[in-house]
Amino acid sequence: MALINTQIKPFTAQAFKNGEFIEVSDKDLEGKWSVFFFYPADFTFVCPTELGDLADHYDEFQKRGVEIYSVSTDTHFTHKAWHDSSETIGKIQYTMIGDPTGRITRNFDVMREEQGLADRGTFVVDPNGVIQAMEITAEGIGRDAEDLLRKVKAAQYVANHPGEVCPAAWKEGETTLAPSLDLVGKI
């Protein structure tokens, strides 16, 4: 799982977005911040709560120039059926990628091979296609879109302010650190 600071691998996939089927590839990410949000399967239990939470915060991500890509090993057809039948999933405006071959899921090293399902994996990808943050949780542990947004803000801050880092629980507007010999043993 040594994916931090690595380039994402090339991919092309079918997806569902805003009532249409579209093709998505790694080329679509160039020059933009992105979040890949892997989840086990459509029509399940924890997954819709996570995807709905992300949908509720999608505008905030968009204001920061971040595109969201949810990914499961379901097809884009299944994503549409779920979108059309669930009030929670029906509010999603971001791209829902179908990965029935598991190629993208394997590229991000979150495939449960024995089940053919993705783990709950979240990846923040910078405009150069480099993974800057990741989180993997167990099946029963849902993720929090507000915390993900905080991590995105920190990643963007660090990218825009070389020589500064964001301490634990950092929130936008708070003090950062400039690592130096003078700080050693003083924090």
mmCIF file of N, CA, C and O in Angstrom, residues 60-161:
data_model
loop_
_atom_site.group_PDB
_atom_site.id
_atom_site.type_symbol
_atom_site.label_atom_id
_atom_site.label_comp_id
_atom_site.label_asym_id
_atom_site.label_seq_id
_atom_site.Cartn_x
_atom_site.Cartn_y
_atom_site.Cartn_z
ATOM 1 N N GLU A 60 -19.164 21.953 -2.097
ATOM 2 C CA GLU A 60 -17.967 22.456 -1.413
ATOM 3 C C GLU A 60 -16.699 21.959 -2.101
ATOM 4 O O GLU A 60 -15.727 22.701 -2.236
ATOM 5 N N PHE A 61 -16.703 20.706 -2.539
ATOM 6 C CA PHE A 61 -15.556 20.174 -3.268
ATOM 7 C C PHE A 61 -15.401 20.903 -4.603
ATOM 8 O O PHE A 61 -14.303 21.267 -4.999
ATOM 9 N N GLN A 62 -16.520 21.128 -5.298
ATOM 10 C CA GLN A 62 -16.487 21.813 -6.579
ATOM 11 C C GLN A 62 -15.922 23.226 -6.450
ATOM 12 O O GLN A 62 -15.157 23.676 -7.303
ATOM 13 N N LYS A 63 -16.295 23.931 -5.374
ATOM 14 C CA LYS A 63 -15.771 25.284 -5.145
ATOM 15 C C LYS A 63 -14.252 25.278 -5.001
ATOM 16 O O LYS A 63 -13.601 26.279 -5.269
ATOM 17 N N ARG A 64 -13.706 24.162 -4.594
ATOM 18 C CA ARG A 64 -12.249 24.023 -4.428
ATOM 19 C C ARG A 64 -11.602 23.433 -5.681
ATOM 20 O O ARG A 64 -10.424 23.113 -5.675
ATOM 21 N N GLY A 65 -12.395 23.248 -6.741
ATOM 22 C CA GLY A 65 -11.855 22.712 -7.989
ATOM 23 C C GLY A 65 -11.585 21.220 -7.939
ATOM 24 O O GLY A 65 -10.726 20.713 -8.652
ATOM 25 N N VAL A 66 -12.340 20.507 -7.107
ATOM 26 C CA VAL A 66 -12.139 19.071 -6.914
ATOM 27 C C VAL A 66 -13.287 18.293 -7.552
ATOM 28 O O VAL A 66 -14.454 18.578 -7.281
ATOM 29 N N GLU A 67 -12.930 17.297 -8.366
ATOM 30 C CA GLU A 67 -13.947 16.415 -8.934
ATOM 31 C C GLU A 67 -13.961 15.117 -8.132
ATOM 32 O O GLU A 67 -12.918 14.637 -7.697
ATOM 33 N N ILE A 68 -15.154 14.578 -7.921
ATOM 34 C CA ILE A 68 -15.343 13.335 -7.177
ATOM 35 C C ILE A 68 -15.646 12.214 -8.163
ATOM 36 O O ILE A 68 -16.471 12.378 -9.068
ATOM 37 N N TYR A 69 -14.998 11.061 -7.956
ATOM 38 C CA TYR A 69 -15.256 9.862 -8.737
ATOM 39 C C TYR A 69 -15.525 8.719 -7.765
ATOM 40 O O TYR A 69 -14.606 8.257 -7.100
ATOM 41 N N SER A 70 -16.781 8.299 -7.650
ATOM 42 C CA SER A 70 -17.051 7.107 -6.853
ATOM 43 C C SER A 70 -16.821 5.904 -7.756
ATOM 44 O O SER A 70 -17.083 5.960 -8.959
ATOM 45 N N VAL A 71 -16.289 4.828 -7.175
ATOM 46 C CA VAL A 71 -15.941 3.646 -7.969
ATOM 47 C C VAL A 71 -16.336 2.385 -7.214
ATOM 48 O O VAL A 71 -15.990 2.223 -6.037
ATOM 49 N N SER A 72 -17.044 1.489 -7.903
ATOM 50 C CA SER A 72 -17.285 0.143 -7.396
ATOM 51 C C SER A 72 -17.141 -0.818 -8.560
ATOM 52 O O SER A 72 -17.076 -0.391 -9.717
ATOM 53 N N THR A 73 -17.134 -2.098 -8.268
ATOM 54 C CA THR A 73 -16.993 -3.092 -9.333
ATOM 55 C C THR A 73 -18.335 -3.395 -10.008
ATOM 56 O O THR A 73 -18.427 -4.309 -10.818
ATOM 57 N N ASP A 74 -19.355 -2.628 -9.690
ATOM 58 C CA ASP A 74 -20.624 -2.714 -10.406
ATOM 59 C C ASP A 74 -20.456 -2.078 -11.791
ATOM 60 O O ASP A 74 -19.467 -1.399 -12.055
ATOM 61 N N THR A 75 -21.446 -2.249 -12.656
ATOM 62 C CA THR A 75 -21.413 -1.611 -13.969
ATOM 63 C C THR A 75 -22.041 -0.224 -13.894
ATOM 64 O O THR A 75 -22.745 0.113 -12.931
ATOM 65 N N HIS A 76 -21.825 0.570 -14.932
ATOM 66 C CA HIS A 76 -22.453 1.883 -15.021
ATOM 67 C C HIS A 76 -23.980 1.742 -15.139
ATOM 68 O O HIS A 76 -24.719 2.609 -14.684
ATOM 69 N N PHE A 77 -24.457 0.612 -15.678
ATOM 70 C CA PHE A 77 -25.893 0.360 -15.746
ATOM 71 C C PHE A 77 -26.479 0.197 -14.340
ATOM 72 O O PHE A 77 -27.559 0.701 -14.036
ATOM 73 N N THR A 78 -25.751 -0.525 -13.493
ATOM 74 C CA THR A 78 -26.198 -0.719 -12.115
ATOM 75 C C THR A 78 -26.208 0.614 -11.364
ATOM 76 O O THR A 78 -27.123 0.895 -10.587
ATOM 77 N N HIS A 79 -25.202 1.448 -11.619
ATOM 78 C CA HIS A 79 -25.177 2.778 -10.991
ATOM 79 C C HIS A 79 -26.425 3.574 -11.371
ATOM 80 O O HIS A 79 -27.034 4.226 -10.527
ATOM 81 N N LYS A 80 -26.819 3.515 -12.646
ATOM 82 C CA LYS A 80 -28.019 4.237 -13.076
ATOM 83 C C LYS A 80 -29.258 3.689 -12.385
ATOM 84 O O LYS A 80 -30.091 4.456 -11.895
ATOM 85 N N ALA A 81 -29.382 2.371 -12.316
ATOM 86 C CA ALA A 81 -30.549 1.761 -11.663
ATOM 87 C C ALA A 81 -30.625 2.171 -10.201
ATOM 88 O O ALA A 81 -31.714 2.476 -9.682
ATOM 89 N N TRP A 82 -29.479 2.190 -9.528
ATOM 90 C CA TRP A 82 -29.449 2.589 -8.120
ATOM 91 C C TRP A 82 -29.801 4.059 -7.993
ATOM 92 O O TRP A 82 -30.576 4.452 -7.118
ATOM 93 N N HIS A 83 -29.245 4.887 -8.868
ATOM 94 C CA HIS A 83 -29.512 6.325 -8.868
ATOM 95 C C HIS A 83 -31.001 6.596 -9.055
ATOM 96 O O HIS A 83 -31.582 7.468 -8.403
ATOM 97 N N ASP A 84 -31.633 5.816 -9.934
ATOM 98 C CA ASP A 84 -33.048 6.019 -10.240
ATOM 99 C C ASP A 84 -33.987 5.481 -9.159
ATOM 100 O O ASP A 84 -35.144 5.893 -9.083
ATOM 101 N N SER A 85 -33.494 4.563 -8.330
ATOM 102 C CA SER A 85 -34.387 3.918 -7.360
ATOM 103 C C SER A 85 -34.178 4.341 -5.905
ATOM 104 O O SER A 85 -34.985 3.991 -5.052
ATOM 105 N N SER A 86 -33.125 5.086 -5.623
ATOM 106 C CA SER A 86 -32.823 5.470 -4.242
ATOM 107 C C SER A 86 -32.833 6.983 -4.096
ATOM 108 O O SER A 86 -32.138 7.686 -4.834
ATOM 109 N N GLU A 87 -33.583 7.480 -3.133
ATOM 110 C CA GLU A 87 -33.620 8.925 -2.887
ATOM 111 C C GLU A 87 -32.238 9.443 -2.509
ATOM 112 O O GLU A 87 -31.814 10.506 -2.968
ATOM 113 N N THR A 88 -31.528 8.685 -1.684
ATOM 114 C CA THR A 88 -30.187 9.094 -1.254
ATOM 115 C C THR A 88 -29.233 9.159 -2.433
ATOM 116 O O THR A 88 -28.523 10.149 -2.631
ATOM 117 N N ILE A 89 -29.190 8.116 -3.240
ATOM 118 C CA ILE A 89 -28.271 8.055 -4.378
ATOM 119 C C ILE A 89 -28.742 8.986 -5.499
ATOM 120 O O ILE A 89 -27.924 9.523 -6.255
ATOM 121 N N GLY A 90 -30.037 9.231 -5.567
ATOM 122 C CA GLY A 90 -30.592 10.114 -6.592
ATOM 123 C C GLY A 90 -30.088 11.541 -6.522
ATOM 124 O O GLY A 90 -30.149 12.272 -7.511
ATOM 125 N N LYS A 91 -29.567 11.962 -5.375
ATOM 126 C CA LYS A 91 -29.057 13.338 -5.266
ATOM 127 C C LYS A 91 -27.600 13.473 -5.720
ATOM 128 O O LYS A 91 -27.067 14.570 -5.775
ATOM 129 N N ILE A 92 -26.970 12.362 -6.095
ATOM 130 C CA ILE A 92 -25.566 12.397 -6.529
ATOM 131 C C ILE A 92 -25.442 13.099 -7.872
ATOM 132 O O ILE A 92 -26.150 12.771 -8.824
ATOM 133 N N GLN A 93 -24.514 14.054 -7.933
ATOM 134 C CA GLN A 93 -24.215 14.761 -9.175
ATOM 135 C C GLN A 93 -22.803 14.450 -9.677
ATOM 136 O O GLN A 93 -22.453 14.811 -10.792
ATOM 137 N N TYR A 94 -21.990 13.815 -8.850
ATOM 138 C CA TYR A 94 -20.627 13.487 -9.267
ATOM 139 C C TYR A 94 -20.615 12.211 -10.112
ATOM 140 O O TYR A 94 -21.629 11.531 -10.265
ATOM 141 N N THR A 95 -19.464 11.890 -10.656
ATOM 142 C CA THR A 95 -19.298 10.759 -11.559
ATOM 143 C C THR A 95 -19.242 9.440 -10.800
ATOM 144 O O THR A 95 -18.471 9.302 -9.848
ATOM 145 N N MET A 96 -20.058 8.479 -11.232
ATOM 146 C CA MET A 96 -20.078 7.141 -10.640
ATOM 147 C C MET A 96 -19.468 6.171 -11.664
ATOM 148 O O MET A 96 -20.112 5.826 -12.649
ATOM 149 N N ILE A 97 -18.227 5.764 -11.423
ATOM 150 C CA ILE A 97 -17.507 4.903 -12.365
ATOM 151 C C ILE A 97 -17.847 3.438 -12.123
ATOM 152 O O ILE A 97 -17.812 2.961 -10.992
ATOM 153 N N GLY A 98 -18.133 2.737 -13.200
ATOM 154 C CA GLY A 98 -18.308 1.285 -13.157
ATOM 155 C C GLY A 98 -16.971 0.622 -13.460
ATOM 156 O O GLY A 98 -16.309 0.972 -14.432
ATOM 157 N N ASP A 99 -16.595 -0.333 -12.634
ATOM 158 C CA ASP A 99 -15.316 -1.027 -12.800
ATOM 159 C C ASP A 99 -15.516 -2.538 -12.716
ATOM 160 O O ASP A 99 -14.941 -3.210 -11.853
ATOM 161 N N PRO A 100 -16.353 -3.116 -13.607
ATOM 162 C CA PRO A 100 -16.657 -4.542 -13.500
ATOM 163 C C PRO A 100 -15.457 -5.460 -13.716
ATOM 164 O O PRO A 100 -15.445 -6.584 -13.217
ATOM 165 N N THR A 101 -14.433 -4.995 -14.417
ATOM 166 C CA THR A 101 -13.224 -5.823 -14.594
ATOM 167 C C THR A 101 -12.290 -5.709 -13.394
ATOM 168 O O THR A 101 -11.376 -6.514 -13.237
ATOM 169 N N GLY A 102 -12.490 -4.691 -12.574
ATOM 170 C CA GLY A 102 -11.645 -4.475 -11.401
ATOM 171 C C GLY A 102 -10.308 -3.822 -11.695
ATOM 172 O O GLY A 102 -9.476 -3.675 -10.806
ATOM 173 N N ARG A 103 -10.108 -3.380 -12.915
ATOM 174 C CA ARG A 103 -8.807 -2.805 -13.274
ATOM 175 C C ARG A 103 -8.459 -1.571 -12.440
ATOM 176 O O ARG A 103 -7.357 -1.468 -11.907
ATOM 177 N N ILE A 104 -9.389 -0.634 -12.346
ATOM 178 C CA ILE A 104 -9.123 0.592 -11.580
ATOM 179 C C ILE A 104 -8.968 0.248 -10.097
ATOM 180 O O ILE A 104 -8.072 0.750 -9.422
ATOM 181 N N THR A 105 -9.831 -0.607 -9.610
ATOM 182 C CA THR A 105 -9.782 -1.025 -8.205
ATOM 183 C C THR A 105 -8.430 -1.658 -7.882
ATOM 184 O O THR A 105 -7.831 -1.363 -6.847
ATOM 185 N N ARG A 106 -7.932 -2.499 -8.771
ATOM 186 C CA ARG A 106 -6.603 -3.097 -8.577
ATOM 187 C C ARG A 106 -5.500 -2.049 -8.694
ATOM 188 O O ARG A 106 -4.510 -2.100 -7.970
ATOM 189 N N ASN A 107 -5.654 -1.096 -9.620
ATOM 190 C CA ASN A 107 -4.655 -0.033 -9.773
ATOM 191 C C ASN A 107 -4.444 0.736 -8.480
ATOM 192 O O ASN A 107 -3.344 1.199 -8.200
ATOM 193 N N PHE A 108 -5.516 0.882 -7.712
ATOM 194 C CA PHE A 108 -5.436 1.602 -6.432
ATOM 195 C C PHE A 108 -5.232 0.637 -5.258
ATOM 196 O O PHE A 108 -5.287 1.048 -4.103
ATOM 197 N N ASP A 109 -5.036 -0.638 -5.554
ATOM 198 C CA ASP A 109 -4.717 -1.659 -4.551
ATOM 199 C C ASP A 109 -5.788 -1.801 -3.469
ATOM 200 O O ASP A 109 -5.481 -1.978 -2.292
ATOM 201 N N VAL A 110 -7.065 -1.744 -3.885
ATOM 202 C CA VAL A 110 -8.155 -1.900 -2.921
ATOM 203 C C VAL A 110 -9.132 -3.021 -3.309
ATOM 204 O O VAL A 110 -10.267 -3.045 -2.835
ATOM 205 N N MET A 111 -8.683 -3.958 -4.138
ATOM 206 C CA MET A 111 -9.547 -5.063 -4.554
ATOM 207 C C MET A 111 -9.520 -6.190 -3.536
ATOM 208 O O MET A 111 -8.454 -6.630 -3.111
ATOM 209 N N ARG A 112 -10.696 -6.654 -3.140
ATOM 210 C CA ARG A 112 -10.828 -7.880 -2.346
ATOM 211 C C ARG A 112 -10.985 -9.010 -3.366
ATOM 212 O O ARG A 112 -12.084 -9.288 -3.821
ATOM 213 N N GLU A 113 -9.892 -9.640 -3.721
ATOM 214 C CA GLU A 113 -9.873 -10.611 -4.812
ATOM 215 C C GLU A 113 -10.882 -11.745 -4.637
ATOM 216 O O GLU A 113 -11.522 -12.156 -5.598
ATOM 217 N N GLU A 114 -11.025 -12.252 -3.441
ATOM 218 C CA GLU A 114 -11.909 -13.401 -3.225
ATOM 219 C C GLU A 114 -13.375 -13.055 -3.434
ATOM 220 O O GLU A 114 -14.178 -13.920 -3.750
ATOM 221 N N GLN A 115 -13.720 -11.769 -3.279
ATOM 222 C CA GLN A 115 -15.110 -11.352 -3.430
ATOM 223 C C GLN A 115 -15.352 -10.540 -4.700
ATOM 224 O O GLN A 115 -16.496 -10.342 -5.101
ATOM 225 N N GLY A 116 -14.288 -10.046 -5.307
ATOM 226 C CA GLY A 116 -14.452 -9.198 -6.484
ATOM 227 C C GLY A 116 -15.028 -7.835 -6.153
ATOM 228 O O GLY A 116 -15.639 -7.184 -6.997
ATOM 229 N N LEU A 117 -14.831 -7.388 -4.915
ATOM 230 C CA LEU A 117 -15.361 -6.110 -4.445
ATOM 231 C C LEU A 117 -14.228 -5.200 -3.986
ATOM 232 O O LEU A 117 -13.168 -5.674 -3.577
ATOM 233 N N ALA A 118 -14.487 -3.906 -4.014
ATOM 234 C CA ALA A 118 -13.509 -2.923 -3.535
ATOM 235 C C ALA A 118 -13.616 -2.755 -2.026
ATOM 236 O O ALA A 118 -14.700 -2.865 -1.450
ATOM 237 N N ASP A 119 -12.481 -2.484 -1.405
ATOM 238 C CA ASP A 119 -12.479 -2.023 -0.022
ATOM 239 C C ASP A 119 -12.957 -0.577 -0.014
ATOM 240 O O ASP A 119 -13.048 0.075 -1.054
ATOM 241 N N ARG A 120 -13.230 -0.066 1.185
ATOM 242 C CA ARG A 120 -13.567 1.352 1.318
ATOM 243 C C ARG A 120 -12.257 2.140 1.270
ATOM 244 O O ARG A 120 -11.556 2.250 2.250
ATOM 245 N N GLY A 121 -11.934 2.654 0.108
ATOM 246 C CA GLY A 121 -10.682 3.380 -0.079
ATOM 247 C C GLY A 121 -10.935 4.759 -0.648
ATOM 248 O O GLY A 121 -11.725 4.920 -1.572
ATOM 249 N N THR A 122 -10.260 5.745 -0.079
ATOM 250 C CA THR A 122 -10.388 7.125 -0.532
ATOM 251 C C THR A 122 -9.000 7.633 -0.907
ATOM 252 O O THR A 122 -8.054 7.461 -0.132
ATOM 253 N N PHE A 123 -8.899 8.261 -2.065
ATOM 254 C CA PHE A 123 -7.614 8.746 -2.565
ATOM 255 C C PHE A 123 -7.768 10.180 -3.058
ATOM 256 O O PHE A 123 -8.641 10.464 -3.879
ATOM 257 N N VAL A 124 -6.915 11.072 -2.566
ATOM 258 C CA VAL A 124 -6.869 12.451 -3.033
ATOM 259 C C VAL A 124 -5.730 12.532 -4.041
ATOM 260 O O VAL A 124 -4.582 12.214 -3.724
ATOM 261 N N VAL A 125 -6.073 12.950 -5.268
ATOM 262 C CA VAL A 125 -5.120 12.988 -6.371
ATOM 263 C C VAL A 125 -4.920 14.442 -6.796
ATOM 264 O O VAL A 125 -5.896 15.166 -7.026
ATOM 265 N N ASP A 126 -3.654 14.860 -6.898
ATOM 266 C CA ASP A 126 -3.368 16.252 -7.262
ATOM 267 C C ASP A 126 -3.477 16.459 -8.779
ATOM 268 O O ASP A 126 -3.680 15.504 -9.531
ATOM 269 N N PRO A 127 -3.353 17.705 -9.243
ATOM 270 C CA PRO A 127 -3.504 17.982 -10.680
ATOM 271 C C PRO A 127 -2.469 17.308 -11.578
ATOM 272 O O PRO A 127 -2.653 17.259 -12.803
ATOM 273 N N ASN A 128 -1.404 16.779 -10.996
ATOM 274 C CA ASN A 128 -0.396 16.054 -11.768
ATOM 275 C C ASN A 128 -0.647 14.555 -11.775
ATOM 276 O O ASN A 128 0.179 13.781 -12.276
ATOM 277 N N GLY A 129 -1.765 14.118 -11.185
ATOM 278 C CA GLY A 129 -2.098 12.695 -11.146
ATOM 279 C C GLY A 129 -1.358 11.926 -10.073
ATOM 280 O O GLY A 129 -1.250 10.701 -10.137
ATOM 281 N N VAL A 130 -0.864 12.636 -9.057
ATOM 282 C CA VAL A 130 -0.102 12.018 -7.978
ATOM 283 C C VAL A 130 -0.987 11.896 -6.732
ATOM 284 O O VAL A 130 -1.640 12.866 -6.326
ATOM 285 N N ILE A 131 -0.982 10.729 -6.120
ATOM 286 C CA ILE A 131 -1.785 10.481 -4.919
ATOM 287 C C ILE A 131 -1.149 11.193 -3.727
ATOM 288 O O ILE A 131 -0.005 10.934 -3.369
ATOM 289 N N GLN A 132 -1.910 12.095 -3.102
ATOM 290 C CA GLN A 132 -1.413 12.888 -1.983
ATOM 291 C C GLN A 132 -1.945 12.425 -0.628
ATOM 292 O O GLN A 132 -1.353 12.724 0.407
ATOM 293 N N ALA A 133 -3.066 11.734 -0.628
ATOM 294 C CA ALA A 133 -3.647 11.247 0.635
ATOM 295 C C ALA A 133 -4.472 10.013 0.327
ATOM 296 O O ALA A 133 -5.016 9.879 -0.778
ATOM 297 N N MET A 134 -4.551 9.126 1.303
ATOM 298 C CA MET A 134 -5.388 7.938 1.142
ATOM 299 C C MET A 134 -5.891 7.484 2.493
ATOM 300 O O MET A 134 -5.273 7.751 3.525
ATOM 301 N N GLU A 135 -7.031 6.815 2.461
ATOM 302 C CA GLU A 135 -7.636 6.258 3.679
ATOM 303 C C GLU A 135 -8.324 4.958 3.284
ATOM 304 O O GLU A 135 -9.055 4.920 2.301
ATOM 305 N N ILE A 136 -8.070 3.911 4.041
ATOM 306 C CA ILE A 136 -8.721 2.623 3.825
ATOM 307 C C ILE A 136 -9.407 2.258 5.138
ATOM 308 O O ILE A 136 -8.779 2.293 6.193
ATOM 309 N N THR A 137 -10.699 1.920 5.065
ATOM 310 C CA THR A 137 -11.402 1.513 6.277
ATOM 311 C C THR A 137 -12.011 0.124 6.081
ATOM 312 O O THR A 137 -12.229 -0.318 4.956
ATOM 313 N N ALA A 138 -12.280 -0.527 7.191
ATOM 314 C CA ALA A 138 -12.898 -1.850 7.165
ATOM 315 C C ALA A 138 -14.354 -1.734 6.707
ATOM 316 O O ALA A 138 -14.948 -0.649 6.707
ATOM 317 N N GLU A 139 -14.911 -2.869 6.354
ATOM 318 C CA GLU A 139 -16.265 -2.959 5.793
ATOM 319 C C GLU A 139 -17.305 -2.151 6.569
ATOM 320 O O GLU A 139 -18.109 -1.444 5.988
ATOM 321 N N GLY A 140 -17.304 -2.246 7.868
ATOM 322 C CA GLY A 140 -18.364 -1.627 8.655
ATOM 323 C C GLY A 140 -18.100 -0.197 9.091
ATOM 324 O O GLY A 140 -18.889 0.370 9.842
ATOM 325 N N ILE A 141 -17.020 0.410 8.625
ATOM 326 C CA ILE A 141 -16.663 1.760 9.080
ATOM 327 C C ILE A 141 -16.865 2.763 7.953
ATOM 328 O O ILE A 141 -16.107 2.799 6.992
ATOM 329 N N GLY A 142 -17.899 3.572 8.082
ATOM 330 C CA GLY A 142 -18.192 4.588 7.074
ATOM 331 C C GLY A 142 -17.272 5.787 7.200
ATOM 332 O O GLY A 142 -16.761 6.093 8.277
ATOM 333 N N ARG A 143 -17.072 6.454 6.078
ATOM 334 C CA ARG A 143 -16.200 7.628 6.038
ATOM 335 C C ARG A 143 -17.005 8.916 6.164
ATOM 336 O O ARG A 143 -18.219 8.918 6.030
ATOM 337 N N ASP A 144 -16.314 10.019 6.398
ATOM 338 C CA ASP A 144 -16.917 11.314 6.676
ATOM 339 C C ASP A 144 -16.477 12.327 5.620
ATOM 340 O O ASP A 144 -15.284 12.620 5.508
ATOM 341 N N ALA A 145 -17.415 12.877 4.852
ATOM 342 C CA ALA A 145 -17.094 13.822 3.785
ATOM 343 C C ALA A 145 -16.467 15.100 4.318
ATOM 344 O O ALA A 145 -15.609 15.693 3.666
ATOM 345 N N GLU A 146 -16.864 15.548 5.510
ATOM 346 C CA GLU A 146 -16.269 16.762 6.077
ATOM 347 C C GLU A 146 -14.791 16.549 6.381
ATOM 348 O O GLU A 146 -13.969 17.432 6.142
ATOM 349 N N ASP A 147 -14.433 15.381 6.911
ATOM 350 C CA ASP A 147 -13.031 15.111 7.179
ATOM 351 C C ASP A 147 -12.255 14.980 5.878
ATOM 352 O O ASP A 147 -11.115 15.442 5.775
ATOM 353 N N LEU A 148 -12.862 14.383 4.866
ATOM 354 C CA LEU A 148 -12.215 14.287 3.560
ATOM 355 C C LEU A 148 -11.972 15.688 2.994
ATOM 356 O O LEU A 148 -10.890 15.974 2.473
ATOM 357 N N LEU A 149 -12.949 16.562 3.117
ATOM 358 C CA LEU A 149 -12.794 17.934 2.642
ATOM 359 C C LEU A 149 -11.660 18.634 3.390
ATOM 360 O O LEU A 149 -10.863 19.356 2.786
ATOM 361 N N ARG A 150 -11.535 18.396 4.683
ATOM 362 C CA ARG A 150 -10.441 18.977 5.473
ATOM 363 C C ARG A 150 -9.097 18.493 4.935
ATOM 364 O O ARG A 150 -8.157 19.266 4.773
ATOM 365 N N LYS A 151 -9.005 17.203 4.608
ATOM 366 C CA LYS A 151 -7.752 16.652 4.064
ATOM 367 C C LYS A 151 -7.440 17.245 2.698
ATOM 368 O O LYS A 151 -6.272 17.532 2.390
ATOM 369 N N VAL A 152 -8.462 17.429 1.874
ATOM 370 C CA VAL A 152 -8.261 18.046 0.561
ATOM 371 C C VAL A 152 -7.737 19.470 0.742
ATOM 372 O O VAL A 152 -6.787 19.885 0.069
ATOM 373 N N LYS A 153 -8.336 20.223 1.650
ATOM 374 C CA LYS A 153 -7.881 21.600 1.904
ATOM 375 C C LYS A 153 -6.425 21.610 2.359
ATOM 376 O O LYS A 153 -5.638 22.467 1.925
ATOM 377 N N ALA A 154 -6.057 20.679 3.219
ATOM 378 C CA ALA A 154 -4.667 20.599 3.690
ATOM 379 C C ALA A 154 -3.734 20.253 2.530
ATOM 380 O O ALA A 154 -2.664 20.866 2.382
ATOM 381 N N ALA A 155 -4.120 19.300 1.700
ATOM 382 C CA ALA A 155 -3.283 18.915 0.557
ATOM 383 C C ALA A 155 -3.118 20.093 -0.407
ATOM 384 O O ALA A 155 -2.010 20.341 -0.908
ATOM 385 N N GLN A 156 -4.179 20.815 -0.646
ATOM 386 C CA GLN A 156 -4.101 21.971 -1.536
ATOM 387 C C GLN A 156 -3.241 23.073 -0.916
ATOM 388 O O GLN A 156 -2.457 23.717 -1.616
ATOM 389 N N TYR A 157 -3.373 23.277 0.391
ATOM 390 C CA TYR A 157 -2.567 24.297 1.066
ATOM 391 C C TYR A 157 -1.075 23.973 0.944
ATOM 392 O O TYR A 157 -0.272 24.822 0.556
ATOM 393 N N VAL A 158 -0.721 22.742 1.260
ATOM 394 C CA VAL A 158 0.683 22.327 1.204
ATOM 395 C C VAL A 158 1.218 22.451 -0.226
ATOM 396 O O VAL A 158 2.350 22.900 -0.442
ATOM 397 N N ALA A 159 0.400 22.086 -1.212
ATOM 398 C CA ALA A 159 0.826 22.196 -2.614
ATOM 399 C C ALA A 159 1.076 23.644 -3.009
ATOM 400 O O ALA A 159 1.979 23.928 -3.798
ATOM 401 N N ASN A 160 0.293 24.560 -2.457
ATOM 402 C CA ASN A 160 0.409 25.975 -2.803
ATOM 403 C C ASN A 160 1.383 26.752 -1.930
ATOM 404 O O ASN A 160 1.646 27.924 -2.197
ATOM 405 N N HIS A 161 1.886 26.116 -0.859
ATOM 406 C CA HIS A 161 2.791 26.787 0.079
ATOM 407 C C HIS A 161 3.991 25.888 0.379
ATOM 408 O O HIS A 161 4.084 25.321 1.478
#
